Short mmCIF file of C-alpha atoms in Angstrom, two decimals:
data_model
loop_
_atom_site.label_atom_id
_atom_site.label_comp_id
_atom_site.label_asym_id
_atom_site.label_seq_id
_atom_site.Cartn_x
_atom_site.Cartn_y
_atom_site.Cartn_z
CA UNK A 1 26.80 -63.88 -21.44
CA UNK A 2 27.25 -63.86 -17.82
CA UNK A 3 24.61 -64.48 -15.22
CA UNK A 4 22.07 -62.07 -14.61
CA UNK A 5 23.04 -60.99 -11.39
CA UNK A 6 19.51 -61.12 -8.89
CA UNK A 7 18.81 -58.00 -7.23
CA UNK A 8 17.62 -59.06 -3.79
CA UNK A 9 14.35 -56.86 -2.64
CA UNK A 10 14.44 -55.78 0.23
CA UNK A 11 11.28 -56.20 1.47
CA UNK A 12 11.34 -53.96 3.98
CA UNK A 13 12.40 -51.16 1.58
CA UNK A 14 11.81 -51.18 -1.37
CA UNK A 15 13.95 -49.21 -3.90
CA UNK A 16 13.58 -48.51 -7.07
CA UNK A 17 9.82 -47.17 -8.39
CA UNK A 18 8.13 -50.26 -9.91
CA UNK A 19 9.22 -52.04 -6.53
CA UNK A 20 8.93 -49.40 -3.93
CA UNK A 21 6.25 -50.13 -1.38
CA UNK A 22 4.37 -48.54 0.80
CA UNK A 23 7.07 -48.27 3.89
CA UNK A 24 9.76 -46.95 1.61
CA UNK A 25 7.16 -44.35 -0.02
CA UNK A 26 6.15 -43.11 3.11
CA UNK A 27 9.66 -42.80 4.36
CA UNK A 28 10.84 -41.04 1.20
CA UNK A 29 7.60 -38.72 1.42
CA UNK A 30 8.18 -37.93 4.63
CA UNK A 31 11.80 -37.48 4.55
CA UNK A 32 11.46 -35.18 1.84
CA UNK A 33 8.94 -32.86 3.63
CA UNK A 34 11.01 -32.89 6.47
CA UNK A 35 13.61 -31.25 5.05
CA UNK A 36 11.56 -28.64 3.27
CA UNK A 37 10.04 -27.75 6.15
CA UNK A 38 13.11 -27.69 8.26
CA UNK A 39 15.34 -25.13 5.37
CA UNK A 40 12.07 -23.19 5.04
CA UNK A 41 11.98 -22.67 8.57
CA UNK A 42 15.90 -22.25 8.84
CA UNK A 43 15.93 -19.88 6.42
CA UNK A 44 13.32 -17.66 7.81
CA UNK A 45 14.39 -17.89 12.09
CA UNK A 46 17.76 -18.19 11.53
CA UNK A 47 18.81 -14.93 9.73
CA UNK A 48 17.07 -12.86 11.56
CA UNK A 49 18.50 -14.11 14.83
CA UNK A 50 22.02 -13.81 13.46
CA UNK A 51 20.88 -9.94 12.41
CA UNK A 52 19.63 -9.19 15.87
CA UNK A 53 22.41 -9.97 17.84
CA UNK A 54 24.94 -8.64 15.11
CA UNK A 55 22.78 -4.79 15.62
CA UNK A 56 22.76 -5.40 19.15
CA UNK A 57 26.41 -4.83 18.98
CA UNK A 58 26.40 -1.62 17.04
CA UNK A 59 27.43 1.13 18.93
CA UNK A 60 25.32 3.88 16.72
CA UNK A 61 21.69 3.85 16.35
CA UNK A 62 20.34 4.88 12.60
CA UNK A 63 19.16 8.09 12.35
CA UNK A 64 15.76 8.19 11.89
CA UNK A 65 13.75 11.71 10.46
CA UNK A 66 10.53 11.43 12.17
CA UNK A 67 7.51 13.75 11.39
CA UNK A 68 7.70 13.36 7.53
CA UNK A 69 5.64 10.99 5.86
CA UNK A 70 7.03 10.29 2.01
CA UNK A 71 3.53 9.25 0.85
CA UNK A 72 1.55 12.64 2.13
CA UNK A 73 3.77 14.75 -0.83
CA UNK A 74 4.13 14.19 -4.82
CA UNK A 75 6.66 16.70 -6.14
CA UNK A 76 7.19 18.20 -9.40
CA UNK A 77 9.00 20.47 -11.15
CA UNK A 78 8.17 23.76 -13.62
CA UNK A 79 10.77 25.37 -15.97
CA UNK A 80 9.85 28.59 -17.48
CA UNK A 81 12.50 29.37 -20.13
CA UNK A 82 11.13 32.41 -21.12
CA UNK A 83 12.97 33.70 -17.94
CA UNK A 84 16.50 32.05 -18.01
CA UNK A 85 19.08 34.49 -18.21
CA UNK A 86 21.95 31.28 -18.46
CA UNK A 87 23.64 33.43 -15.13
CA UNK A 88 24.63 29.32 -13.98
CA UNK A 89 23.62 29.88 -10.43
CA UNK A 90 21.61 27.40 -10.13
CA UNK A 91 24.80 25.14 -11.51
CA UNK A 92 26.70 27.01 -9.06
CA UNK A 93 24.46 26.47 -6.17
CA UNK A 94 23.83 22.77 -7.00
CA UNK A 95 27.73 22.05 -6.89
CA UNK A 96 27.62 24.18 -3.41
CA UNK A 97 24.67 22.00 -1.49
CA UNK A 98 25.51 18.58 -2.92
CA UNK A 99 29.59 18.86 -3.37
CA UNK A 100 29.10 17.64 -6.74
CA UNK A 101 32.90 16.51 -8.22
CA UNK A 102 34.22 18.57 -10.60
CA UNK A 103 33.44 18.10 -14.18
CA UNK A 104 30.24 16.37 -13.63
CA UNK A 105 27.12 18.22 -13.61
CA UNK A 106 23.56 17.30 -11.40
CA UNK A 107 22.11 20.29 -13.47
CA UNK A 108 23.35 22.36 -16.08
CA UNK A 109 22.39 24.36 -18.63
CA UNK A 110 22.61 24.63 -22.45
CA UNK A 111 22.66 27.35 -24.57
CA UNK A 112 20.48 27.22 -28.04
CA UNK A 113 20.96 29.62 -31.16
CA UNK A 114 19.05 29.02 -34.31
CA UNK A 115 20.68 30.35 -37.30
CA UNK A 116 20.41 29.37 -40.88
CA UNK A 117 21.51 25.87 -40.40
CA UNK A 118 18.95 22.76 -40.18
CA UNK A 119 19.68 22.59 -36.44
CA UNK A 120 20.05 24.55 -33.82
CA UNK A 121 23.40 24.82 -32.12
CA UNK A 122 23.99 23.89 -28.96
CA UNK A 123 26.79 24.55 -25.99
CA UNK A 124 26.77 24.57 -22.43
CA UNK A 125 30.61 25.59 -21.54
CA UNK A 126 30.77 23.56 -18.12
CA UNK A 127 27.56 23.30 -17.71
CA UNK A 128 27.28 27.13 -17.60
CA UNK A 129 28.55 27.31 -14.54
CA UNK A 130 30.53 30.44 -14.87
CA UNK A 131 27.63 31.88 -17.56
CA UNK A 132 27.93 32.01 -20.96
CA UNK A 133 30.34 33.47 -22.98
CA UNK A 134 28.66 36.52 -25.43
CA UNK A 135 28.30 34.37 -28.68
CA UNK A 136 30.11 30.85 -30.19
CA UNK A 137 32.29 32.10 -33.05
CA UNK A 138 30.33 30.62 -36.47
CA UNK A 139 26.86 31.00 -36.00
CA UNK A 140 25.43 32.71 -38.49
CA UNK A 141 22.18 34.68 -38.88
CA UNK A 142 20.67 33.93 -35.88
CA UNK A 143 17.51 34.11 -35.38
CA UNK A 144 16.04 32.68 -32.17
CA UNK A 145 18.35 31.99 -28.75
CA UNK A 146 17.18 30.73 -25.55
CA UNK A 147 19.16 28.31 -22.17
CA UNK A 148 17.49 25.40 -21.09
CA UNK A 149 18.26 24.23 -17.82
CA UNK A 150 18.31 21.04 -17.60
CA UNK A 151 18.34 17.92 -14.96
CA UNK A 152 17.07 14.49 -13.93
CA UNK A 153 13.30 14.76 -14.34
CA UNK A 154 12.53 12.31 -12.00
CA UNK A 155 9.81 10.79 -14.63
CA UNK A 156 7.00 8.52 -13.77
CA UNK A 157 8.22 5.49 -15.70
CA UNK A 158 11.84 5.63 -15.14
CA UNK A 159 14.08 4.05 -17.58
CA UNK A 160 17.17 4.03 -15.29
CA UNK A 161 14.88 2.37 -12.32
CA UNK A 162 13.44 -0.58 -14.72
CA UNK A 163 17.14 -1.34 -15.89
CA UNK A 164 18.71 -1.23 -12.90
CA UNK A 165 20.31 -4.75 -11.35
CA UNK A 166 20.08 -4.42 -7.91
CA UNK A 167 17.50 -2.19 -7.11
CA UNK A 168 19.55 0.83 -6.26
CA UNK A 169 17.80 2.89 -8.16
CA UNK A 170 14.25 3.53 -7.15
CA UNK A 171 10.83 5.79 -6.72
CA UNK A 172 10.18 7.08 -3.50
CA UNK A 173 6.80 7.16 -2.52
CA UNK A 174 7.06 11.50 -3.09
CA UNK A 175 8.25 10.92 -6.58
CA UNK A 176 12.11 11.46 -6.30
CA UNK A 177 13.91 8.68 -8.32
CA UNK A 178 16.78 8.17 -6.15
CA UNK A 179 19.94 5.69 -6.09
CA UNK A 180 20.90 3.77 -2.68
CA UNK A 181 24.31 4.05 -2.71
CA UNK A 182 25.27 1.18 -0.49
CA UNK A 183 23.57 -1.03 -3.39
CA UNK A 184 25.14 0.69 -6.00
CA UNK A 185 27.19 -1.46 -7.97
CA UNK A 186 28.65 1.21 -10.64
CA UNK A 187 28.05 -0.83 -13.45
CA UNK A 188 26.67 1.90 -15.33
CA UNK A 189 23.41 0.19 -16.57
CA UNK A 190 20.67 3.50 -15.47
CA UNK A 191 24.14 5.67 -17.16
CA UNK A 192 23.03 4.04 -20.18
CA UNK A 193 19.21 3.91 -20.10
CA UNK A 194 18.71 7.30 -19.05
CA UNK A 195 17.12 9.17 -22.63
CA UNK A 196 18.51 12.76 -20.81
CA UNK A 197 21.76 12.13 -19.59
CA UNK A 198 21.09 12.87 -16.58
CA UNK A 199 23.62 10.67 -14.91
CA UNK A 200 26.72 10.11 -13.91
CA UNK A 201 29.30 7.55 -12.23
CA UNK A 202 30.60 9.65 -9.04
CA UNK A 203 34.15 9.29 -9.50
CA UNK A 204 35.21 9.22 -5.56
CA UNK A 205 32.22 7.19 -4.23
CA UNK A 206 32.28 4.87 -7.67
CA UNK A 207 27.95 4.53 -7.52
CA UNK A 208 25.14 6.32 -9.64
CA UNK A 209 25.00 10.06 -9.23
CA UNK A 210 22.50 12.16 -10.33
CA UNK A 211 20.26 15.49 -9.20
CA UNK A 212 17.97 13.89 -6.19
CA UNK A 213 15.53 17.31 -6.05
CA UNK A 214 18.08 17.86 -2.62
CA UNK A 215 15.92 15.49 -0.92
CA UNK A 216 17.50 16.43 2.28
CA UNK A 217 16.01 20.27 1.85
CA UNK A 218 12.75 19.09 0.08
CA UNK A 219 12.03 16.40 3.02
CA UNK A 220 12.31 19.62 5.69
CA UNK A 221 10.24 21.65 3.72
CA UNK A 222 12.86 23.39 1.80
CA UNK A 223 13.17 23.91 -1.66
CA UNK A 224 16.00 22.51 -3.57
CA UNK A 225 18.92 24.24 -4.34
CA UNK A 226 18.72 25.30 -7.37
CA UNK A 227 15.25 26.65 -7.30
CA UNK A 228 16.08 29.03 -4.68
CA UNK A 229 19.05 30.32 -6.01
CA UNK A 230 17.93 30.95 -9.64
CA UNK A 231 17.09 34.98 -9.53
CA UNK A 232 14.18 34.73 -12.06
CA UNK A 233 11.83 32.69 -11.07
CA UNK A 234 12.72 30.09 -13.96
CA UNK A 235 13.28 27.34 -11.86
CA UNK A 236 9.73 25.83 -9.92
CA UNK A 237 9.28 23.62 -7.34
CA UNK A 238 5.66 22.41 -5.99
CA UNK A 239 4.23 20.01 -4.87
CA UNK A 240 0.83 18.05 -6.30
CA UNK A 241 -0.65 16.78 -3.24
CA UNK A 242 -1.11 20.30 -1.10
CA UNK A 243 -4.31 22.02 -2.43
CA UNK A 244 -2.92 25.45 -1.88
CA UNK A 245 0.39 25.39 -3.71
CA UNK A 246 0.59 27.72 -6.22
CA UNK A 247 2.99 25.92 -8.72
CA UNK A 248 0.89 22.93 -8.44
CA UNK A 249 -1.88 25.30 -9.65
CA UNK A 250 0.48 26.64 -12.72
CA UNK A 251 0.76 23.02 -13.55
CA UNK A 252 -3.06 22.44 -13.55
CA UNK A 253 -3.65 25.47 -15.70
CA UNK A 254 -0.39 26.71 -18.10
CA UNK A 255 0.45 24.22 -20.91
CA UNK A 256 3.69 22.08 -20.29
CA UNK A 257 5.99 20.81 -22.50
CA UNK A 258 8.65 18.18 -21.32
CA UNK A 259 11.75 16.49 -23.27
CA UNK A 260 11.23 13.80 -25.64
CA UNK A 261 7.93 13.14 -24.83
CA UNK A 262 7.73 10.37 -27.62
CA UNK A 263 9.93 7.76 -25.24
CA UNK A 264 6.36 8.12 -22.86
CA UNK A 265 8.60 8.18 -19.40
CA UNK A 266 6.46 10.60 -18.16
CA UNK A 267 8.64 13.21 -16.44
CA UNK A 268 7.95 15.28 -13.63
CA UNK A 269 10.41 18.41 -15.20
CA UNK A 270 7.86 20.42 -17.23
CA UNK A 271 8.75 23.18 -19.52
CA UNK A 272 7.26 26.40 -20.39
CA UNK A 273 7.84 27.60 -23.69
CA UNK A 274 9.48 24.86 -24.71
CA UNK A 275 10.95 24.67 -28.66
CA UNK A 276 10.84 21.79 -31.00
CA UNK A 277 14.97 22.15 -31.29
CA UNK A 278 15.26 20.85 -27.48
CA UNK A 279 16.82 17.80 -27.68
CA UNK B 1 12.21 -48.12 -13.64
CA UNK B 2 15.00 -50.12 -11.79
CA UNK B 3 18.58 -48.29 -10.57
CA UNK B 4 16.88 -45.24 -9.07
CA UNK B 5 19.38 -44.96 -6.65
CA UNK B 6 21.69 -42.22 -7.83
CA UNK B 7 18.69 -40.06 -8.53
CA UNK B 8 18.17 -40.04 -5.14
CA UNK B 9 21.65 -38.96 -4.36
CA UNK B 10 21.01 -36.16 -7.39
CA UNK B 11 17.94 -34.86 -5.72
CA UNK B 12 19.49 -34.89 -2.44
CA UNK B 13 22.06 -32.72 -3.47
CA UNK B 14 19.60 -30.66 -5.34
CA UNK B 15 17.93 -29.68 -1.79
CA UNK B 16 20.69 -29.43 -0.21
CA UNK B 17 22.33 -26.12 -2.71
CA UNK B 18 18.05 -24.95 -2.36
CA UNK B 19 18.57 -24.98 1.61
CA UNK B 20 22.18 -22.92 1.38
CA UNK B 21 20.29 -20.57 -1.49
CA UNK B 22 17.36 -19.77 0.97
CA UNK B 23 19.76 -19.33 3.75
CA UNK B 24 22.39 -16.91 2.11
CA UNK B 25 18.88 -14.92 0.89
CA UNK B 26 17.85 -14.66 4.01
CA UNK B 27 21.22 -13.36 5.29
CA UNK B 28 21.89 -11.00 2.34
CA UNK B 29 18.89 -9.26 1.71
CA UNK B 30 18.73 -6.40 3.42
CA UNK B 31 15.55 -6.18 5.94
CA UNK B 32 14.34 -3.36 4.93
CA UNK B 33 13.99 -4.61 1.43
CA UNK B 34 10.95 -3.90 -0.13
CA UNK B 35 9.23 -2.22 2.15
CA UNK B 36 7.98 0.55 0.38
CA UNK B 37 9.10 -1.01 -3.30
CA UNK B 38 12.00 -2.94 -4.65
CA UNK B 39 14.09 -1.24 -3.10
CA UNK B 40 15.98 -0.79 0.84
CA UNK B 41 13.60 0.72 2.46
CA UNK B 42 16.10 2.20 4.69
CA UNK B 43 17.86 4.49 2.20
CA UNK B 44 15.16 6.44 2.34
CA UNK B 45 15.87 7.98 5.53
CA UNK B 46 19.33 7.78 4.79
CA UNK B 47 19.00 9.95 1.73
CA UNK B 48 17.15 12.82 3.88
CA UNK B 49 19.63 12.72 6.23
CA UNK B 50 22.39 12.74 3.72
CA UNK B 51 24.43 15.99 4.71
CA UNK B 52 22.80 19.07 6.71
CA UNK B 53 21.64 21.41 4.17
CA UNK B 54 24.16 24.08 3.32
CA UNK B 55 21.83 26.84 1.47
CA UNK B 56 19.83 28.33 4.16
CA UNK B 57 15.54 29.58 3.35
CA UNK B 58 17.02 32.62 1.03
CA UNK B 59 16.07 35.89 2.26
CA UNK B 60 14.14 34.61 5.58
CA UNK B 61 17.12 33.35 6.65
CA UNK B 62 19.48 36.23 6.63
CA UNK B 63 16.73 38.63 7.56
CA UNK B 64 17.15 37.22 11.11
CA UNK B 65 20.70 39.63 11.38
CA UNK B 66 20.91 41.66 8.37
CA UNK B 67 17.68 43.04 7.98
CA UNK B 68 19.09 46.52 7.32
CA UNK B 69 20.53 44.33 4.10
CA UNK B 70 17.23 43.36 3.35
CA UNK B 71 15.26 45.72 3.64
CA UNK B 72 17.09 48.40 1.26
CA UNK B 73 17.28 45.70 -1.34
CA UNK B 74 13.63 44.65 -1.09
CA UNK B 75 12.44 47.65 -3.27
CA UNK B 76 15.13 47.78 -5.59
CA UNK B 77 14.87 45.36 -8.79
CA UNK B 78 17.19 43.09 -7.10
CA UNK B 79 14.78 41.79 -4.66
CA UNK B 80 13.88 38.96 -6.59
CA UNK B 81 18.14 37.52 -6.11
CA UNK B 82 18.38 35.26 -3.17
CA UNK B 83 21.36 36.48 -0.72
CA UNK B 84 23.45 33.08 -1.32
CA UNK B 85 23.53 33.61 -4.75
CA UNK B 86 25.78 36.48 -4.50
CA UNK B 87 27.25 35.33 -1.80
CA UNK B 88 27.96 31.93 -0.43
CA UNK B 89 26.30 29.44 0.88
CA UNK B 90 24.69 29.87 4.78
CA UNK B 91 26.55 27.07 6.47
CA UNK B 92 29.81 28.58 5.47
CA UNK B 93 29.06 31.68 7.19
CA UNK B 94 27.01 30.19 10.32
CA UNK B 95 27.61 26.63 10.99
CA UNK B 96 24.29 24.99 12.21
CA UNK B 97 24.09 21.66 13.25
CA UNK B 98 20.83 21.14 11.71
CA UNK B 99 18.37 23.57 9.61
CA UNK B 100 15.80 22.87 11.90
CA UNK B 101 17.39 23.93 14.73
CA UNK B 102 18.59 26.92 13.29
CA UNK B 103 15.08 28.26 12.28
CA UNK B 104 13.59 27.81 15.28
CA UNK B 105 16.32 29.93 17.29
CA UNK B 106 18.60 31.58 14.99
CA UNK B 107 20.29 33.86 17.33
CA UNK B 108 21.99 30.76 19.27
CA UNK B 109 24.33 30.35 16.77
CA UNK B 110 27.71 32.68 16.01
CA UNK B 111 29.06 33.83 12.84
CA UNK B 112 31.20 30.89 12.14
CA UNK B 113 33.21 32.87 9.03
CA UNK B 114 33.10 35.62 7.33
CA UNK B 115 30.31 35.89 4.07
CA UNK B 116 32.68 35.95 1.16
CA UNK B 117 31.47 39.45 -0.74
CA UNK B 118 32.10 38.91 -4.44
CA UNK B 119 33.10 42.56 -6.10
CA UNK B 120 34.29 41.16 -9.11
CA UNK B 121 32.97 42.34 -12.47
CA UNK B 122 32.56 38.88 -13.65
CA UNK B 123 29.35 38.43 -11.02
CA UNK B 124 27.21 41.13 -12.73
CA UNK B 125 28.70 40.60 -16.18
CA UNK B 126 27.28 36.75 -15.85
CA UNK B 127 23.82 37.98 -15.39
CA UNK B 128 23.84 41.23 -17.36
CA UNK B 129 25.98 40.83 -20.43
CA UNK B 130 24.06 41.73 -23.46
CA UNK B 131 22.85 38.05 -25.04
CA UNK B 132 20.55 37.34 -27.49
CA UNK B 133 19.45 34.46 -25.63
CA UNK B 134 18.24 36.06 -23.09
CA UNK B 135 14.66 37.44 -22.60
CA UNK B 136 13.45 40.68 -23.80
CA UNK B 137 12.12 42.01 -20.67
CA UNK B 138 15.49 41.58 -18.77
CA UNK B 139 17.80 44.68 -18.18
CA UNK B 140 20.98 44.24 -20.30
CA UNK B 141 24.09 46.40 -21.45
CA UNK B 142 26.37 45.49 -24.04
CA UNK B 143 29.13 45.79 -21.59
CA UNK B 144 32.17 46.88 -24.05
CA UNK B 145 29.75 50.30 -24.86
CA UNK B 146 28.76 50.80 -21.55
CA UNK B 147 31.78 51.34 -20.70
CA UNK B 148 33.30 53.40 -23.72
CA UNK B 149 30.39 55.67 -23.48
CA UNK B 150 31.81 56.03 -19.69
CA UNK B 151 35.26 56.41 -20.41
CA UNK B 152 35.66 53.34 -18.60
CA UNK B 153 38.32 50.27 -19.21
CA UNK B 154 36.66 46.73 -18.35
CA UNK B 155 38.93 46.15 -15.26
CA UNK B 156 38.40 44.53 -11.64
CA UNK B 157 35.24 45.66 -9.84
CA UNK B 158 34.50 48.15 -12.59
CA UNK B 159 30.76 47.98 -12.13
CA UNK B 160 30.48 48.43 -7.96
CA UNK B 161 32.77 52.19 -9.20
CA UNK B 162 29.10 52.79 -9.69
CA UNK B 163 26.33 50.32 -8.97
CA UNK B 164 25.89 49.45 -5.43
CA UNK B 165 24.42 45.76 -5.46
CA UNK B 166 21.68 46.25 -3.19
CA UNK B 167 20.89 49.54 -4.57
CA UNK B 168 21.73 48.81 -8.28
CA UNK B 169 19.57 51.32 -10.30
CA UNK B 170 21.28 54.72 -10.87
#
């Protein structure tokens, strides 16, 4: 056994816990706070700065709407299928406003015919964008038919916004459920969660895609797309914070229906007339 | 407790990687995050000025120069179609820079193209082909006796032969 080797104390600091005294707490204390407060204030001056002059050096401003204010309007949405004809041009119109890739569908519609069989059968031959053909080959005796149109329905308690990574996907304060597509990572997450299919992965811009209500009409006053282009009246559009809108009243007064109401999202599509076969 | 010294080394380290976390926040966050919600508050304004709105107000809108079009299809059962339906979209025919601006003062802008005018067969067949989906109180033919009972073959623009479209009832 060797000698114990003496650790010499420093008296004037004093390492180690059972032999630190007062002088080396306080310096440790203090040098510790020190830093805090010098990477909490850092952290908090310095970005900013670094923003400032970066923006000062952008050559475009952002373009800013004014005169609309998100949290004076709460939209909704009314379906009446006891009017769809399945003509598609809302599908048609919707692919027009929002240059919506082929293939992939903001809206569509589907085409239900109850025959004999436990379930109904259902198509929607690209999205019934060219119509509907006169009958699917097979179907026999059947006894009730009706389209559903269909889209994002925007519901109160999003699936696709709760699951979503990076908060791209969000609520505006009017209701929309929208995806930022700068934060948009495509992985495909809100794809997934969404109980109506509703989305899609925009194959040229590689982010979220889905029906956004045209928020660039609806924010000037306009209605979306589809709703003005659908020559029935099927398609609704209204909005539950003016008084004297008359779908808002329709929605205070007609019963609604909406799609799979047992997952409790709460969606902001509601259907008149709607059948127990809707999936 | 004796030999403390590398935990000071540890924890130095430790605040160190916390300083260059809260410092690569504070540079990647957008600023506009969470403004309104969890989200960049920016996009917002970026979604409702995400393209100029191609589809115009419906009828108001082409009322402005056509309103000999609109007013001899306003009491005919096709009142309730919006123009762009049929046809195309506004901005294809009269390129506005903005919606807003074209409202307030429609006559400043020029016919930028020519409407496209749809004759086709398969336009009036989508909406009044004979379906069993479709609701009662909507005016249907089964198009294939329609047109026997004519002496008609289902060819190109069959139906305008007869129907004009803003004066469709015979």
């Amino acid at each position: 056994m060797g000698a114990i080797k003496e650790k010499t104390v420093n008296p004037e600091r004093g390492t180690g816990v059972k032999d630190m005294n007062r002088r080396g707490f306080l310096r440790a204390f203090l040098g510790v706070s020190l830093l805090g407060a010098m990477s909490s204030v850092l952290s908090a001056v310095v970005p900013g700065r670094v923003r400032r002059a970066l923006a000062a050096t952008k050559l475009q401003p952002e373009p800013v709407r004014t005169g609309y204010n998100a949290y004076d309007h709460y939209y909704s949405y009314v379906i009446n299928l006891h009017k769809c004809i399945g003509c598609g041009s809302c599908v048609r119109a919707c692919k027009m406003e929002n240059e919506v890739p082929t293939g992939f569908y903001r809206t569509w519609v589907e085409r239900y015919q109850k025959g004999e069989d436990e379930h109904a059968r259902i198509d929607s031959p690209e999205g019934g964008l060219y119509g509907f053909p006169a009958s699917t080959a097979g179907v026999e005796g059947v006894s009730k038919a009706y389209f559903v149109p269909k889209m994002c329905n925007h519901c109160d308690e999003t699936p696709c916004v709760q699951v979503c990574p990076f908060g791209a996907s969000y609520k505006t304060p009017d209701g929309l459920i929208l995806v930022d597509g700068k934060r948009c990572m495509g992985c495909s997450y809100c794809v997934q969660a969404c109980p109506y299919a509703s989305r899609f992965i925009n194959p040229l811009t590689h982010t979220a895609d889905k029906c956004t209500w045209c928020y660039h009409r609806t924010s000037r006053g306009l209605k979306p797309a589809c709703v003005q282009a659908c020559p029935t009246a099927t398609r609704l559009f209204g909005d539950m914070k003016d008084p004297y809108d008359p779908v808002r009243k329709l929605i205070e007064e007609e019963r609604m229906g909406v799609l799979q109401p047992q997952l409790l999202t709460k969606p902001k599509c509601y259907y008149i007339g709607l059948d127990k076969e809707v999936r | 407790m004796e030999h403390t010294k590398h935990l000071w080394r540890a924890i130095l380290i430790l605040v160190i990687v916390v300083i260059i976390y809260l410092l690569g926040r504070g540079f990647l966050v957008p600023e506009s995050f969470g403004k309104y919600g969890y989200y960049r508050g920016d996009n917002l304004q970026e979604q409702m000025n995400i393209r100029v709105p191609r589809h115009g107000t419906g009828v108001a809108s082409c009322k402005f120069c056509h309103e000999d079009k609109v007013d001899a299809i306003i009491v005919t059962p096709h009142k309730v179609i919006n123009c762009e339906t049929c046809h195309a979209a506004l901005r294809i025919h009269v390129e506005y820079d903005s919606i807003e601006n074209f409202l307030k003062d429609p006559y400043s802008y020029d016919k930028t193209a020519d409407m496209p005018i749809f004759s086709a067969q398969e336009l009036c067949i989508k909406c009044h082909d004979y379906q069993l989906a479709k609701p009662d109180d909507y005016t249907t033919i089964v198009v294939r006796e329609h047109l026997e009972e004519r002496e008609m073959e289902l060819g190109p623009n069959v139906c305008i032969a007869c129907h004009d479209p803003h004066d469709p009832e015979m």
